[in-house]
mmCIF file of C-alpha atoms and ligand atoms in Angstrom:
data_model
loop_
_atom_site.group_PDB
_atom_site.id
_atom_site.type_symbol
_atom_site.label_atom_id
_atom_site.label_comp_id
_atom_site.label_asym_id
_atom_site.label_seq_id
_atom_site.Cartn_x
_atom_site.Cartn_y
_atom_site.Cartn_z
ATOM 1 C CA UNK A 289 -7.570 48.506 -51.666
ATOM 2 C CA UNK A 290 -10.266 50.255 -49.695
ATOM 3 C CA UNK A 291 -10.130 54.031 -50.301
ATOM 4 C CA UNK A 292 -8.512 55.750 -47.336
ATOM 5 C CA UNK A 293 -11.618 57.691 -46.299
ATOM 6 C CA UNK A 294 -13.724 54.515 -46.077
ATOM 7 C CA UNK A 295 -11.311 52.528 -43.877
ATOM 8 C CA UNK A 296 -12.766 53.803 -40.555
ATOM 9 C CA UNK A 297 -16.249 52.809 -41.786
ATOM 10 C CA UNK A 298 -14.917 49.390 -42.809
ATOM 11 C CA UNK A 299 -13.509 48.906 -39.296
ATOM 12 C CA UNK A 300 -16.799 50.023 -37.796
ATOM 13 C CA UNK A 301 -18.592 47.482 -40.000
ATOM 14 C CA UNK A 302 -16.287 44.699 -38.746
ATOM 15 C CA UNK A 303 -17.154 45.661 -35.202
ATOM 16 C CA UNK A 304 -20.904 45.777 -35.876
ATOM 17 C CA UNK A 305 -21.214 42.685 -38.060
ATOM 18 C CA UNK A 306 -18.881 40.458 -36.019
ATOM 19 C CA UNK A 307 -19.102 41.635 -32.458
ATOM 20 C CA UNK A 308 -21.534 44.382 -31.499
ATOM 21 C CA UNK A 309 -24.618 44.707 -33.734
ATOM 22 C CA UNK A 310 -26.522 46.146 -30.772
ATOM 23 C CA UNK A 311 -24.094 49.091 -30.621
ATOM 24 C CA UNK A 312 -26.032 50.703 -33.491
ATOM 25 C CA UNK A 313 -29.280 48.801 -32.969
ATOM 26 C CA UNK A 314 -29.171 46.347 -35.883
ATOM 27 C CA UNK A 315 -30.085 42.678 -35.656
ATOM 28 C CA UNK A 316 -28.217 39.806 -37.303
ATOM 29 C CA UNK A 317 -30.198 36.740 -38.337
ATOM 30 C CA UNK A 318 -29.135 33.209 -37.402
ATOM 31 C CA UNK A 319 -26.663 33.146 -40.280
ATOM 32 C CA UNK A 320 -25.147 36.524 -39.536
ATOM 33 C CA UNK A 321 -27.010 38.538 -42.183
ATOM 34 C CA UNK A 322 -28.039 42.145 -41.633
ATOM 35 C CA UNK A 323 -30.519 44.082 -43.759
ATOM 36 C CA UNK A 324 -28.574 46.612 -45.878
ATOM 37 C CA UNK A 325 -31.198 49.376 -45.778
ATOM 38 C CA UNK A 326 -31.530 49.020 -42.008
ATOM 39 C CA UNK A 327 -27.751 49.030 -41.558
ATOM 40 C CA UNK A 328 -27.318 52.245 -43.556
ATOM 41 C CA UNK A 329 -30.176 53.913 -41.631
ATOM 42 C CA UNK A 330 -28.835 52.872 -38.220
ATOM 43 C CA UNK A 331 -25.306 53.948 -39.120
ATOM 44 C CA UNK A 332 -26.676 57.381 -40.070
ATOM 45 C CA UNK A 333 -28.528 57.601 -36.751
ATOM 46 C CA UNK A 334 -25.188 56.934 -35.059
ATOM 47 C CA UNK A 335 -23.256 59.557 -36.968
ATOM 48 C CA UNK A 336 -21.858 57.569 -39.910
ATOM 49 C CA UNK A 337 -23.343 58.679 -43.199
ATOM 50 C CA UNK A 338 -22.622 56.207 -45.954
ATOM 51 C CA UNK A 339 -24.333 55.583 -49.287
ATOM 52 C CA UNK A 340 -25.185 52.196 -50.749
ATOM 53 C CA UNK A 341 -22.514 52.808 -53.396
ATOM 54 C CA UNK A 342 -19.884 53.419 -50.710
ATOM 55 C CA UNK A 343 -20.937 50.255 -48.910
ATOM 56 C CA UNK A 344 -20.533 48.381 -52.195
ATOM 57 C CA UNK A 345 -17.043 49.840 -52.591
ATOM 58 C CA UNK A 346 -16.090 48.657 -49.096
ATOM 59 C CA UNK A 347 -17.343 45.130 -49.796
ATOM 60 C CA UNK A 348 -15.613 44.986 -53.186
ATOM 61 C CA UNK A 349 -12.274 46.404 -52.044
ATOM 62 C CA UNK A 350 -11.771 44.909 -48.568
ATOM 63 C CA UNK A 351 -8.289 43.393 -48.789
ATOM 64 C CA UNK A 352 -9.409 40.245 -47.017
ATOM 65 C CA UNK A 353 -12.925 40.222 -48.503
ATOM 66 C CA UNK A 354 -14.250 40.633 -44.990
ATOM 67 C CA UNK A 355 -17.882 41.184 -46.029
ATOM 68 C CA UNK A 356 -20.294 39.730 -48.535
ATOM 69 C CA UNK A 357 -23.744 40.546 -49.875
ATOM 70 C CA UNK A 358 -26.519 37.992 -50.154
ATOM 71 C CA UNK A 359 -27.250 36.989 -53.777
ATOM 72 C CA UNK A 360 -30.204 39.437 -53.901
ATOM 73 C CA UNK A 361 -27.873 42.089 -52.414
ATOM 74 C CA UNK A 362 -30.472 42.991 -49.774
ATOM 75 C CA UNK A 363 -28.358 41.716 -46.874
ATOM 76 C CA UNK A 364 -24.728 41.902 -45.805
ATOM 77 C CA UNK A 365 -22.593 39.880 -43.382
ATOM 78 C CA UNK A 366 -19.009 39.444 -42.213
ATOM 79 C CA UNK A 367 -17.436 36.349 -43.741
ATOM 80 C CA UNK A 368 -15.673 35.270 -40.535
ATOM 81 C CA UNK A 369 -14.239 36.470 -37.248
ATOM 82 C CA UNK A 370 -17.478 36.682 -35.249
ATOM 83 C CA UNK A 371 -17.805 36.628 -31.510
ATOM 84 C CA UNK A 372 -21.623 36.784 -31.588
ATOM 85 C CA UNK A 373 -23.306 33.415 -32.123
ATOM 86 C CA UNK A 374 -23.984 32.966 -35.839
ATOM 87 C CA UNK A 375 -24.051 29.903 -38.026
ATOM 88 C CA UNK A 376 -22.074 30.691 -41.164
ATOM 89 C CA UNK A 377 -22.680 27.242 -42.667
ATOM 90 C CA UNK A 378 -18.950 26.869 -43.083
ATOM 91 C CA UNK A 379 -17.626 24.375 -45.581
ATOM 92 C CA UNK A 380 -15.647 21.565 -43.999
ATOM 93 C CA UNK A 381 -12.539 20.860 -46.057
ATOM 94 C CA UNK A 382 -9.375 18.788 -45.861
ATOM 95 C CA UNK A 383 -6.531 21.169 -45.022
ATOM 96 C CA UNK A 384 -3.181 21.458 -46.778
ATOM 97 C CA UNK A 385 -0.404 19.522 -44.959
ATOM 98 C CA UNK A 386 0.643 22.539 -42.900
ATOM 99 C CA UNK A 387 -0.951 25.826 -41.926
ATOM 100 C CA UNK A 388 0.468 28.668 -39.846
ATOM 101 C CA UNK A 389 -0.663 30.761 -36.903
ATOM 102 C CA UNK A 390 0.722 34.176 -36.109
ATOM 103 C CA UNK A 391 0.789 35.306 -32.513
ATOM 104 C CA UNK A 392 3.059 37.178 -30.085
ATOM 105 C CA UNK A 393 5.612 35.984 -27.533
ATOM 106 C CA UNK A 394 3.516 36.833 -24.475
ATOM 107 C CA UNK A 395 0.904 34.236 -25.547
ATOM 108 C CA UNK A 396 3.398 31.464 -26.193
ATOM 109 C CA UNK A 397 3.673 29.885 -22.770
ATOM 110 C CA UNK A 398 -0.066 29.536 -22.478
ATOM 111 C CA UNK A 399 -0.425 28.327 -26.091
ATOM 112 C CA UNK A 400 2.230 25.640 -25.688
ATOM 113 C CA UNK A 401 0.355 24.435 -22.611
ATOM 114 C CA UNK A 402 -3.319 24.763 -23.614
ATOM 115 C CA UNK A 403 -2.998 24.750 -27.411
ATOM 116 C CA UNK A 404 -4.597 27.344 -29.664
ATOM 117 C CA UNK A 405 -8.072 28.254 -28.433
ATOM 118 C CA UNK A 406 -10.700 30.362 -30.219
ATOM 119 C CA UNK A 407 -10.533 32.962 -27.411
ATOM 120 C CA UNK A 408 -13.284 35.505 -28.224
ATOM 121 C CA UNK A 409 -14.071 34.182 -31.703
ATOM 122 C CA UNK A 410 -15.818 31.019 -32.853
ATOM 123 C CA UNK A 411 -12.695 29.454 -34.291
ATOM 124 C CA UNK A 412 -8.925 29.466 -34.270
ATOM 125 C CA UNK A 413 -7.774 31.318 -37.383
ATOM 126 C CA UNK A 414 -4.997 29.732 -39.420
ATOM 127 C CA UNK A 415 -3.040 31.232 -42.297
ATOM 128 C CA UNK A 416 -2.012 29.498 -45.520
ATOM 129 C CA UNK A 417 1.480 30.997 -45.564
ATOM 130 C CA UNK A 418 4.151 32.459 -43.300
ATOM 131 C CA UNK A 419 3.744 35.989 -44.671
ATOM 132 C CA UNK A 420 0.050 36.101 -43.742
ATOM 133 C CA UNK A 421 0.685 34.606 -40.291
ATOM 134 C CA UNK A 422 3.453 37.144 -39.719
ATOM 135 C CA UNK A 423 1.060 39.979 -40.559
ATOM 136 C CA UNK A 424 -1.669 38.555 -38.269
ATOM 137 C CA UNK A 425 0.746 38.188 -35.331
ATOM 138 C CA UNK A 426 2.275 41.574 -36.092
ATOM 139 C CA UNK A 427 -1.000 43.338 -35.249
ATOM 140 C CA UNK A 428 -0.079 42.884 -31.590
ATOM 141 C CA UNK A 429 3.707 43.216 -31.465
ATOM 142 C CA UNK A 430 6.769 41.434 -32.833
ATOM 143 C CA UNK A 431 5.206 38.352 -34.430
ATOM 144 C CA UNK A 432 5.892 34.712 -33.588
ATOM 145 C CA UNK A 433 4.822 32.191 -36.210
ATOM 146 C CA UNK A 434 3.711 28.674 -35.300
ATOM 147 C CA UNK A 435 3.621 25.789 -37.722
ATOM 148 C CA UNK A 436 0.505 23.633 -37.372
ATOM 149 C CA UNK A 437 0.780 19.983 -38.348
ATOM 150 C CA UNK A 438 -2.616 19.967 -40.029
ATOM 151 C CA UNK A 439 -1.832 16.753 -41.866
ATOM 152 C CA UNK A 440 -1.571 14.829 -38.600
ATOM 153 C CA UNK A 441 -4.471 16.697 -37.021
ATOM 154 C CA UNK A 442 -6.749 15.849 -39.920
ATOM 155 C CA UNK A 443 -5.633 12.222 -39.829
ATOM 156 C CA UNK A 444 -6.460 12.216 -36.116
ATOM 157 C CA UNK A 445 -10.021 13.331 -36.871
ATOM 158 C CA UNK A 446 -9.953 17.097 -36.309
ATOM 159 C CA UNK A 447 -12.198 19.116 -38.591
ATOM 160 C CA UNK A 448 -11.201 22.145 -40.633
ATOM 161 C CA UNK A 449 -13.373 24.743 -42.297
ATOM 162 C CA UNK A 450 -12.839 27.472 -44.864
ATOM 163 C CA UNK A 451 -14.707 30.767 -44.640
ATOM 164 C CA UNK A 452 -16.157 32.454 -47.719
ATOM 165 C CA UNK A 453 -13.061 34.639 -47.858
ATOM 166 C CA UNK A 454 -10.617 31.761 -47.708
ATOM 167 C CA UNK A 455 -9.553 31.824 -44.038
ATOM 168 C CA UNK A 456 -8.802 28.376 -42.570
ATOM 169 C CA UNK A 457 -10.593 27.732 -39.304
ATOM 170 C CA UNK A 458 -10.248 25.042 -36.644
ATOM 171 C CA UNK A 459 -12.136 24.440 -33.433
ATOM 172 C CA UNK A 460 -8.923 24.036 -31.397
ATOM 173 C CA UNK A 461 -5.311 23.145 -32.072
ATOM 174 C CA UNK A 462 -3.859 20.990 -29.274
ATOM 175 C CA UNK A 463 -0.281 21.924 -28.400
ATOM 176 C CA UNK A 464 1.173 18.640 -29.634
ATOM 177 C CA UNK A 465 0.450 19.723 -33.234
ATOM 178 C CA UNK A 466 2.341 23.000 -32.847
ATOM 179 C CA UNK A 467 5.950 23.927 -33.284
ATOM 180 C CA UNK A 468 7.639 27.298 -33.501
ATOM 181 C CA UNK A 469 8.973 28.288 -36.882
HETATM 182 C C1 HQG B 1168 -4.052 33.952 -28.998
HETATM 183 C C2 HQG B 1168 -7.797 39.370 -38.230
HETATM 184 C C3 HQG B 1168 -3.001 32.516 -25.017
HETATM 185 C C4 HQG B 1168 -3.885 33.948 -30.492
HETATM 186 C C5 HQG B 1168 -6.517 38.610 -38.485
HETATM 187 C C6 HQG B 1168 -4.198 35.401 -30.830
HETATM 188 C C7 HQG B 1168 -6.972 37.171 -38.512
HETATM 189 C C8 HQG B 1168 -3.895 32.348 -27.134
HETATM 190 C C9 HQG B 1168 -5.233 35.777 -29.797
HETATM 191 C C10 HQG B 1168 -8.175 37.159 -37.621
HETATM 192 C C11 HQG B 1168 -4.260 31.016 -26.911
HETATM 193 C C12 HQG B 1168 -6.647 35.789 -30.346
HETATM 194 C C13 HQG B 1168 -7.919 36.404 -36.349
HETATM 195 C C14 HQG B 1168 -3.939 30.440 -25.649
HETATM 196 C C15 HQG B 1168 -4.861 31.536 -28.910
HETATM 197 N N1 HQG B 1168 -3.314 31.229 -24.750
HETATM 198 N N2 HQG B 1168 -3.267 33.103 -26.196
HETATM 199 N N3 HQG B 1168 -4.226 29.175 -25.340
HETATM 200 N N4 HQG B 1168 -4.861 30.526 -28.020
HETATM 201 N N5 HQG B 1168 -4.274 32.642 -28.387
HETATM 202 O O1 HQG B 1168 -7.789 38.360 -32.899
HETATM 203 O O2 HQG B 1168 -5.711 34.767 -34.959
HETATM 204 O O3 HQG B 1168 -8.400 41.958 -40.000
HETATM 205 O O4 HQG B 1168 -9.113 36.406 -31.911
HETATM 206 O O5 HQG B 1168 -2.570 33.569 -30.858
HETATM 207 O O6 HQG B 1168 -5.877 39.020 -39.645
HETATM 208 O O7 HQG B 1168 -5.000 37.010 -33.970
HETATM 209 O O8 HQG B 1168 -10.019 41.219 -38.272
HETATM 210 O O9 HQG B 1168 -7.230 35.929 -33.420
HETATM 211 O O10 HQG B 1168 -3.057 36.207 -30.670
HETATM 212 O O11 HQG B 1168 -7.295 36.684 -39.770
HETATM 213 O O12 HQG B 1168 -10.317 40.524 -40.673
HETATM 214 O O13 HQG B 1168 -5.158 34.789 -28.770
HETATM 215 O O14 HQG B 1168 -8.479 38.532 -37.347
HETATM 216 O O15 HQG B 1168 -8.529 39.574 -39.382
HETATM 217 O O16 HQG B 1168 -6.778 36.914 -31.171
HETATM 218 O O17 HQG B 1168 -6.766 36.915 -35.689
HETATM 219 P P1 HQG B 1168 -7.820 36.973 -32.358
HETATM 220 P P2 HQG B 1168 -6.058 36.122 -34.495
HETATM 221 P P3 HQG B 1168 -9.376 40.900 -39.591
#
């Protein structure tokens, strides 16, 4: 678990590395990587003082392994969840027979009509089990869990990807593959 005092920094890192690098003046390369030294310097300029050791603690303890270092440890990136255009070189993989998606009731009418769409992110995020989907949906209110017939989707030619931190991703999920749990 990420130490309590580093959680706000971890959330700020998610925001910077997935959505708003320009908010602190860092640049992500085509694959989403950001120079570690530059990141620490820019964070300091914007009022967040963090050491390399603390950054390493955040990366190592993030419950969902949200971030990773490059092999030479000179760069850092978010493993998934981006809204900025980056190519994560995701691995395409055959999915398990079912996956789950956690959402909230107010989205249901639109989802059952249009299917699951990536909205602001690059992909639709799917969970491997009901507990995870319940937690994802629960971020926004009383959760509703959908069962995705990934077996049939895959057979019908839809592609699935897994991020470095084990999140299942799809480009879309048409409504006919969804049913409420
Ligand atoms: C909904 C967190 C209306 C969708 C989580 C969701 C996850 C639609 C919202 C990860 C829709 C998008 C991703 C449609 C989809 N009509 N609503 N047609 N299609 N939606 O945050 O899956 O902690 O982009 O149901 O744990 O909630 O940030 O996706 O409610 O793993 O690492 O539109 O983010 O991880 O919301 O969450 P999001 P998500 P982190």
